[in-house]
mmCIF file of C-alpha atoms in Angstrom:
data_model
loop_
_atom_site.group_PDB
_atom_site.id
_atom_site.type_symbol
_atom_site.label_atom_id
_atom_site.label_comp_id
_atom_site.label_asym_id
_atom_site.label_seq_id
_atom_site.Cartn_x
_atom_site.Cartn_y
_atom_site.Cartn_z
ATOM 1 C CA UNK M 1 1.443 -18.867 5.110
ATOM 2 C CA UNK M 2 1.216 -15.442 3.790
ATOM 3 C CA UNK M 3 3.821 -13.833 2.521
ATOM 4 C CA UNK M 4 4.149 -10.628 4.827
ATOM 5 C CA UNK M 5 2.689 -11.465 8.887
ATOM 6 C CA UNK M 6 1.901 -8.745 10.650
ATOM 7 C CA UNK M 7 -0.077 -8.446 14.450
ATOM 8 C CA UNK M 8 -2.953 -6.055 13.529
ATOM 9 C CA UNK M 9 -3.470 -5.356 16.999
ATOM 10 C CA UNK M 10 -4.560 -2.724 18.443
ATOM 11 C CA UNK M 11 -1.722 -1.422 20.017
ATOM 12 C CA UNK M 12 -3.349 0.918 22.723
ATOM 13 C CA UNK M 13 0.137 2.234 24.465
ATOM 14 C CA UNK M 14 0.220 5.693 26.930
ATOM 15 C CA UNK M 15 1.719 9.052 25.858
ATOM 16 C CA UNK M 16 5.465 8.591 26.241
ATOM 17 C CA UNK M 17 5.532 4.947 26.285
ATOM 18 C CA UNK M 18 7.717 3.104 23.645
ATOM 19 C CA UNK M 19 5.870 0.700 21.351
ATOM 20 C CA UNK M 20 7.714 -2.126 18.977
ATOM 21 C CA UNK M 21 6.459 -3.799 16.344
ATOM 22 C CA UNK M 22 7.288 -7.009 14.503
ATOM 23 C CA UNK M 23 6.577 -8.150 10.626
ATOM 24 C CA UNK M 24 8.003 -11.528 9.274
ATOM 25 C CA UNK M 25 8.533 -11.968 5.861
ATOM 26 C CA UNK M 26 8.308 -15.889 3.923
ATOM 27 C CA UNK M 27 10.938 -15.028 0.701
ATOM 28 C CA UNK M 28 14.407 -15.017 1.721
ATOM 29 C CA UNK M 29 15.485 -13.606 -1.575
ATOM 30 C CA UNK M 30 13.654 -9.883 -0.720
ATOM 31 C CA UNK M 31 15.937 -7.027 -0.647
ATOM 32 C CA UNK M 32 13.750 -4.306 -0.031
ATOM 33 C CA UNK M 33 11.819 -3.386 3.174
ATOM 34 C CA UNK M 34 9.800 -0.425 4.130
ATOM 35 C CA UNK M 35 7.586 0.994 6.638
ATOM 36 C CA UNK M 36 4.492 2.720 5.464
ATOM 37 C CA UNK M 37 1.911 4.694 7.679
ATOM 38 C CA UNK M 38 -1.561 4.869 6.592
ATOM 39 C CA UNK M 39 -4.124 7.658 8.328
ATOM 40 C CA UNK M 40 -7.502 6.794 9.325
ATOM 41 C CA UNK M 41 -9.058 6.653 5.664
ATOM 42 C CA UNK M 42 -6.021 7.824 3.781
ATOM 43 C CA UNK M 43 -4.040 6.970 1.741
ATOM 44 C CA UNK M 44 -0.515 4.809 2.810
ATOM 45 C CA UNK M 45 2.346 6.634 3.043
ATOM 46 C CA UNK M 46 6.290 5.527 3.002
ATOM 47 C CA UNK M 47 7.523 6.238 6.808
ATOM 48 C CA UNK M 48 11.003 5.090 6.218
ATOM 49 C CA UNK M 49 12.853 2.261 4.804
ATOM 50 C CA UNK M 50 14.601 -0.899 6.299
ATOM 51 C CA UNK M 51 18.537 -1.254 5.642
ATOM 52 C CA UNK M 52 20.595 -3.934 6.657
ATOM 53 C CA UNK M 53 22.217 -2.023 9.505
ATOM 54 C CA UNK M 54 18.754 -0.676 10.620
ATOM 55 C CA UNK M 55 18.046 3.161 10.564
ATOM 56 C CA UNK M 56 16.630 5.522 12.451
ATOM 57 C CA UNK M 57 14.759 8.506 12.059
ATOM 58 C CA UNK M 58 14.127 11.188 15.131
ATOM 59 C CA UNK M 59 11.339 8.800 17.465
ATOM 60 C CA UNK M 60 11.882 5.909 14.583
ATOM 61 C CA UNK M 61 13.707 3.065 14.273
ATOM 62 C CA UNK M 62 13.995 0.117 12.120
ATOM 63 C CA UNK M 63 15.744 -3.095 12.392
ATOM 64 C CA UNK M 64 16.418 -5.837 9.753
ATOM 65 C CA UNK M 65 16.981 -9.077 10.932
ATOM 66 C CA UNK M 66 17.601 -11.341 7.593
ATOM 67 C CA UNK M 67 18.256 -14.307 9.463
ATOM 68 C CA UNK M 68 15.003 -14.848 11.260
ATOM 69 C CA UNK M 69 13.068 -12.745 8.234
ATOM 70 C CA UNK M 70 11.619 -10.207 10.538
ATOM 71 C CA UNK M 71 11.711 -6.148 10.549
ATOM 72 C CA UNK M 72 10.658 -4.246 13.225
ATOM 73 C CA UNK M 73 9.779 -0.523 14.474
ATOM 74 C CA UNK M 74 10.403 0.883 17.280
ATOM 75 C CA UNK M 75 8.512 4.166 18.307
ATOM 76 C CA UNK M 76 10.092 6.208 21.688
ATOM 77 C CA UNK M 77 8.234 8.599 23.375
ATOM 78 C CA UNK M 78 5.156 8.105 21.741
ATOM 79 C CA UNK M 79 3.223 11.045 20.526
ATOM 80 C CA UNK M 80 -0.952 11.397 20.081
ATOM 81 C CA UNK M 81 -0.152 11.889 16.527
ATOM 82 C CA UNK M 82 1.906 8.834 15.762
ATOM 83 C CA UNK M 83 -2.120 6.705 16.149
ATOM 84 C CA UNK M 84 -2.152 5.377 12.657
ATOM 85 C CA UNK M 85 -1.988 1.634 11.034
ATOM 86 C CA UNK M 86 1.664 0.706 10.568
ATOM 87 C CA UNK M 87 2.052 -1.439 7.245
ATOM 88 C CA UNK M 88 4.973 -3.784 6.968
ATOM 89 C CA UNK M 89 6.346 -3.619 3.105
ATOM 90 C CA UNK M 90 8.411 -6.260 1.430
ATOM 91 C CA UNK M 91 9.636 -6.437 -2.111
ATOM 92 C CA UNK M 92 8.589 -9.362 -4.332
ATOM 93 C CA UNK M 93 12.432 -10.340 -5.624
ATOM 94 C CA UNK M 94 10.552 -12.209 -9.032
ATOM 95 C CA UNK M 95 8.374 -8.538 -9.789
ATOM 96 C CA UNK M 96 9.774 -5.139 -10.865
ATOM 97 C CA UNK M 97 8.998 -2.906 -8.369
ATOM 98 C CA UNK M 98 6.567 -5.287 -7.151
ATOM 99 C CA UNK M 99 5.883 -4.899 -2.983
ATOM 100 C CA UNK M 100 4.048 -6.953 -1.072
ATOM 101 C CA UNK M 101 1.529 -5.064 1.918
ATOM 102 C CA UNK M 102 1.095 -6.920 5.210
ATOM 103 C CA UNK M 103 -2.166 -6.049 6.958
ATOM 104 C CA UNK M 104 -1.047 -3.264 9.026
ATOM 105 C CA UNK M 105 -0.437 -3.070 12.902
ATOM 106 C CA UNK M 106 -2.911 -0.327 14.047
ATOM 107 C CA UNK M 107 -1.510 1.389 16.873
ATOM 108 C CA UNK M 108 -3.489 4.157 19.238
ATOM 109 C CA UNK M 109 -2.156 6.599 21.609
ATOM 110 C CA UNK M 110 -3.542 7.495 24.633
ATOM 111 C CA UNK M 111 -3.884 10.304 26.756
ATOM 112 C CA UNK X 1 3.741 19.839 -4.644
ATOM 113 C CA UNK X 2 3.216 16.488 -7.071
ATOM 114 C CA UNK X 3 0.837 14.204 -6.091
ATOM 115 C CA UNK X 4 -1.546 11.230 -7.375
ATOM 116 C CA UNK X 5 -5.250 12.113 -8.674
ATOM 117 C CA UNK X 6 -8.034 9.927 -8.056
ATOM 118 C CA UNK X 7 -11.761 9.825 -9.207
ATOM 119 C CA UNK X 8 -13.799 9.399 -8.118
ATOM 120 C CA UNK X 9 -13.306 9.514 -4.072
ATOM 121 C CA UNK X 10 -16.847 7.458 -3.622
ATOM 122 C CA UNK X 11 -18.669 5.901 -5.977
ATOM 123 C CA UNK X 12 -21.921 3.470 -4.610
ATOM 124 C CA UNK X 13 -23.649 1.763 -7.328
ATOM 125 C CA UNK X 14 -26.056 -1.196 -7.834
ATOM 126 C CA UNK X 15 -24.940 -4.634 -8.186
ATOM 127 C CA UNK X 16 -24.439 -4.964 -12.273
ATOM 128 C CA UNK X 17 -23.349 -1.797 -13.169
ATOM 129 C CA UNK X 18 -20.155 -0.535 -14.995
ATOM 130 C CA UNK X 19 -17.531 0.945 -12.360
ATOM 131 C CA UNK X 20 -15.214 2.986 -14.154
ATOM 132 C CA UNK X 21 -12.236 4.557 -11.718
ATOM 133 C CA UNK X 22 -9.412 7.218 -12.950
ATOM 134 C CA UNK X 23 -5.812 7.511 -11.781
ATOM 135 C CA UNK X 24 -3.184 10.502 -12.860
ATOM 136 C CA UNK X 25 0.366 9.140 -11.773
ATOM 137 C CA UNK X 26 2.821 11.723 -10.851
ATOM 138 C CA UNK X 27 4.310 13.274 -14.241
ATOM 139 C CA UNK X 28 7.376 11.522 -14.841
ATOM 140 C CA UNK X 29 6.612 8.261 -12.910
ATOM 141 C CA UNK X 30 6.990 5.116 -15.201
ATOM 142 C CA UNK X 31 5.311 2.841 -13.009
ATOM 143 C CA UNK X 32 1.590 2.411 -12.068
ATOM 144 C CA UNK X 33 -0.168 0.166 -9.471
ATOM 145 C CA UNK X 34 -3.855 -0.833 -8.676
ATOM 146 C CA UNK X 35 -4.363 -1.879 -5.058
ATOM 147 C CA UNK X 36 -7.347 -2.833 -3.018
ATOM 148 C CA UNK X 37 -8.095 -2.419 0.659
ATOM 149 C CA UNK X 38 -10.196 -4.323 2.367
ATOM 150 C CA UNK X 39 -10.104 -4.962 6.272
ATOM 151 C CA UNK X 40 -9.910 -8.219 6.160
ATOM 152 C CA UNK X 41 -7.720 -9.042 3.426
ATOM 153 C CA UNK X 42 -5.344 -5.495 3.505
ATOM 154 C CA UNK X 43 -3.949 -4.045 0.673
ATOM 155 C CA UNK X 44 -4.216 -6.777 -2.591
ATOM 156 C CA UNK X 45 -2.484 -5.663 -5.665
ATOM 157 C CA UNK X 46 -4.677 -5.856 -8.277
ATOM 158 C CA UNK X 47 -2.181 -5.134 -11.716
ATOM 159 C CA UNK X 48 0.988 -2.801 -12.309
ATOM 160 C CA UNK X 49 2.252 -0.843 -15.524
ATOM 161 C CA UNK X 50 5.274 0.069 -16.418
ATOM 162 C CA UNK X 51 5.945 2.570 -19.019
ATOM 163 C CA UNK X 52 2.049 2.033 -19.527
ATOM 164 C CA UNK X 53 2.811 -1.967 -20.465
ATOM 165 C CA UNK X 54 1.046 -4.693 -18.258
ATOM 166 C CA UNK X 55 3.424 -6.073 -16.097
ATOM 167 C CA UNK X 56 0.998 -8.832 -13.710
ATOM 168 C CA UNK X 57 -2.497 -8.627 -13.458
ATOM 169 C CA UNK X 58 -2.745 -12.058 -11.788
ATOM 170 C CA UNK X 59 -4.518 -10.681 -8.630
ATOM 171 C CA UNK X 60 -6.862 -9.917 -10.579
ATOM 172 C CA UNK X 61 -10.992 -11.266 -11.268
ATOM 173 C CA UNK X 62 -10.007 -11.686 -15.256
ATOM 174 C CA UNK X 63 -13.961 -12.260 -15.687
ATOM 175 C CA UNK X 64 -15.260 -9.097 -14.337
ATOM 176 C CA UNK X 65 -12.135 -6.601 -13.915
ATOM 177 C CA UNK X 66 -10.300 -4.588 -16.289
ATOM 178 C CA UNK X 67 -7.096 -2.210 -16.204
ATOM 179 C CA UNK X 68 -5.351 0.029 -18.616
ATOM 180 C CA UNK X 69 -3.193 2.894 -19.692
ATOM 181 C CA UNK X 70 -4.488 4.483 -22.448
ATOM 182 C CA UNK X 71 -1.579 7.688 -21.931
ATOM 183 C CA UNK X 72 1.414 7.833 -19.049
ATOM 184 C CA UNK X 73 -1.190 10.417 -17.681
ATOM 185 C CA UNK X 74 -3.905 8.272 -17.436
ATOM 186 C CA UNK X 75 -4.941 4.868 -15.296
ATOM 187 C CA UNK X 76 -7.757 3.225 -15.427
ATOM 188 C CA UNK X 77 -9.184 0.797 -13.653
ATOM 189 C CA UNK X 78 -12.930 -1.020 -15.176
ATOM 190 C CA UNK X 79 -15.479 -3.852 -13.087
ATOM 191 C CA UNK X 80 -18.189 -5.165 -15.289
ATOM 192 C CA UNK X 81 -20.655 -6.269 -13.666
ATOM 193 C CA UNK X 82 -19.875 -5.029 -10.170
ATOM 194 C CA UNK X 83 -21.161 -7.375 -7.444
ATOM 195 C CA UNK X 84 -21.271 -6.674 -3.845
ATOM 196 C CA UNK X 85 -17.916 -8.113 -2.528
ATOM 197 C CA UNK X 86 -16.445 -5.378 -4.774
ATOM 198 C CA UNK X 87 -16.911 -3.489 -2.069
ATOM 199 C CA UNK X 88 -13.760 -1.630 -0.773
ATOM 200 C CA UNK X 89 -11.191 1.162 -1.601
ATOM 201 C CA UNK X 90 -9.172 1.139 -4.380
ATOM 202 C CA UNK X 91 -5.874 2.788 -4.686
ATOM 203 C CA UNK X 92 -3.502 3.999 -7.297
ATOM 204 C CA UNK X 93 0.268 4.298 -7.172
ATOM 205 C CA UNK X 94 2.479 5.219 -9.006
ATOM 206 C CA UNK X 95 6.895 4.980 -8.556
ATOM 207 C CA UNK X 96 9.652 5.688 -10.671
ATOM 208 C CA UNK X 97 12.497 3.670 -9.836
ATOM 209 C CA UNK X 98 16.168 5.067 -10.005
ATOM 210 C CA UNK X 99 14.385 8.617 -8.969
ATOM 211 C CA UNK X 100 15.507 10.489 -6.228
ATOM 212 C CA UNK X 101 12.949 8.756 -3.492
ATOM 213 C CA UNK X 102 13.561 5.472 -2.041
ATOM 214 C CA UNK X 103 13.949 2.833 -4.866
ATOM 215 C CA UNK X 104 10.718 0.962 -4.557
ATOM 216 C CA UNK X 105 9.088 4.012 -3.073
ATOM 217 C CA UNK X 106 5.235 4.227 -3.769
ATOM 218 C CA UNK X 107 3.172 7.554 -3.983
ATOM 219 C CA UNK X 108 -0.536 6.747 -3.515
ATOM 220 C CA UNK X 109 -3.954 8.681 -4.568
ATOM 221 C CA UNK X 110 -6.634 9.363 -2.480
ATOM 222 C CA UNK X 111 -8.177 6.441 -2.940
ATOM 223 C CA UNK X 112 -11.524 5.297 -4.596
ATOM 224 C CA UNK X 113 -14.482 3.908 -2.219
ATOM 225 C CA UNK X 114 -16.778 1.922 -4.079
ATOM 226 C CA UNK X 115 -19.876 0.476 -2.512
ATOM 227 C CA UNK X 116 -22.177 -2.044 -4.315
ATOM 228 C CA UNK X 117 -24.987 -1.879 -2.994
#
């Protein structure tokens, strides 16, 4: 089992529409969890963290559900712009400052 | 506006040959990463540095791969002999934990795409 699970889609979701997406995670000791967004051939880039009592950020939000070991994003109102790959980020509880990638949910907006 | 500095951006080569790849962390940052990207395996991490010492280099090819900080402004990253599953993009990162970002939070280059041909 790997250690971060991601659905690498595509996501192909209307303008507007309101897309979620799941990661699980296989260490129960992780404390850290992030959302990064990575560009058609760019580089990845931290969209926001995960906190225990979820956060959320304009469009964004993230949930942390330690029980089941799954995060999520939610996007509302989806925009052209948000079409990227959506990587799932965990922190490796054994490695300083060590993260673990999933494989990235690729999601595409449509006119 | 700080940022990570990669080179090269594209490098294809023949099976065999030295691959030599440069990172410049962010000035200040004490911690460096190596990644790969491949589609079907995502991002790997290949080693990590912190304050230039090895951390964990166990993802990766001991035989044939190579990584080291010769100054905190300077990464680099070695394959001898390249072979063709090489292949991919390689990324630097670099964090510094207790900053003001996000603990944890990693600032990546451009990236370095390396065919072997």
């Amino acid at each position: 089992r790997k250690e971060v699970e991601q659905d690498p889609g595509p996501f192909n979701v209307p303008e507007g529409a309101t897309v979620a997406f799941n990661c699980t995670y296989s260490n129960s000791a992780s404390q850290s969890f992030f959302w990064y967004r990575q560009d058609c051939r760019k580089e990845p880039k931290l969209l926001m963290s995960v906190y225990s009592s979820g956060n959320e950020d304009g469009r964004f939000t993230a949930q942390l559900n330690r029980a089941s070991q799954y995060i999520s994003l939610l996007i509302r109102d989806s925009k052209l712009s948000d079409s990227a790959t959506y990587l799932c980020v965990v922190n490796d509880p054994g490695g300083y400052q060590k993260v673990t990638f999933g494989i990235g949910t690729k999601l595409q907006v449509i006119p | 506006d700080a940022r990570v500095t990669q080179t090269p951006r594209d490098k294809v080569t023949e099976m065999g040959q030295e691959v030599t790849m440069r990172c410049q962390p962010i000035l200040g940052h004490n911690t460096v990463f190596w990644y790969r990207q491949t589609m079907m395996q995502g991002l790997e991490l290949l080693a990590y540095f912190r304050n230039r010492a090895p951390l964990d280099d166990s993802g990766m090819p001991k035989d044939r791969f190579s990584a080291e900080m010769p100054d905190a402004t300077l990464a680099t990253l070695k394959i001898q002999p390249s072979e063709p599953r090489d292949s991919a993009v390689y990324f630097c990162a670099s964090g510094l934990r207790g900053g003001k970002s996000s603990y944890n939070e990693q600032f990546f280059g451009p990236g370095t795409r390396l065919t072997v041909l």
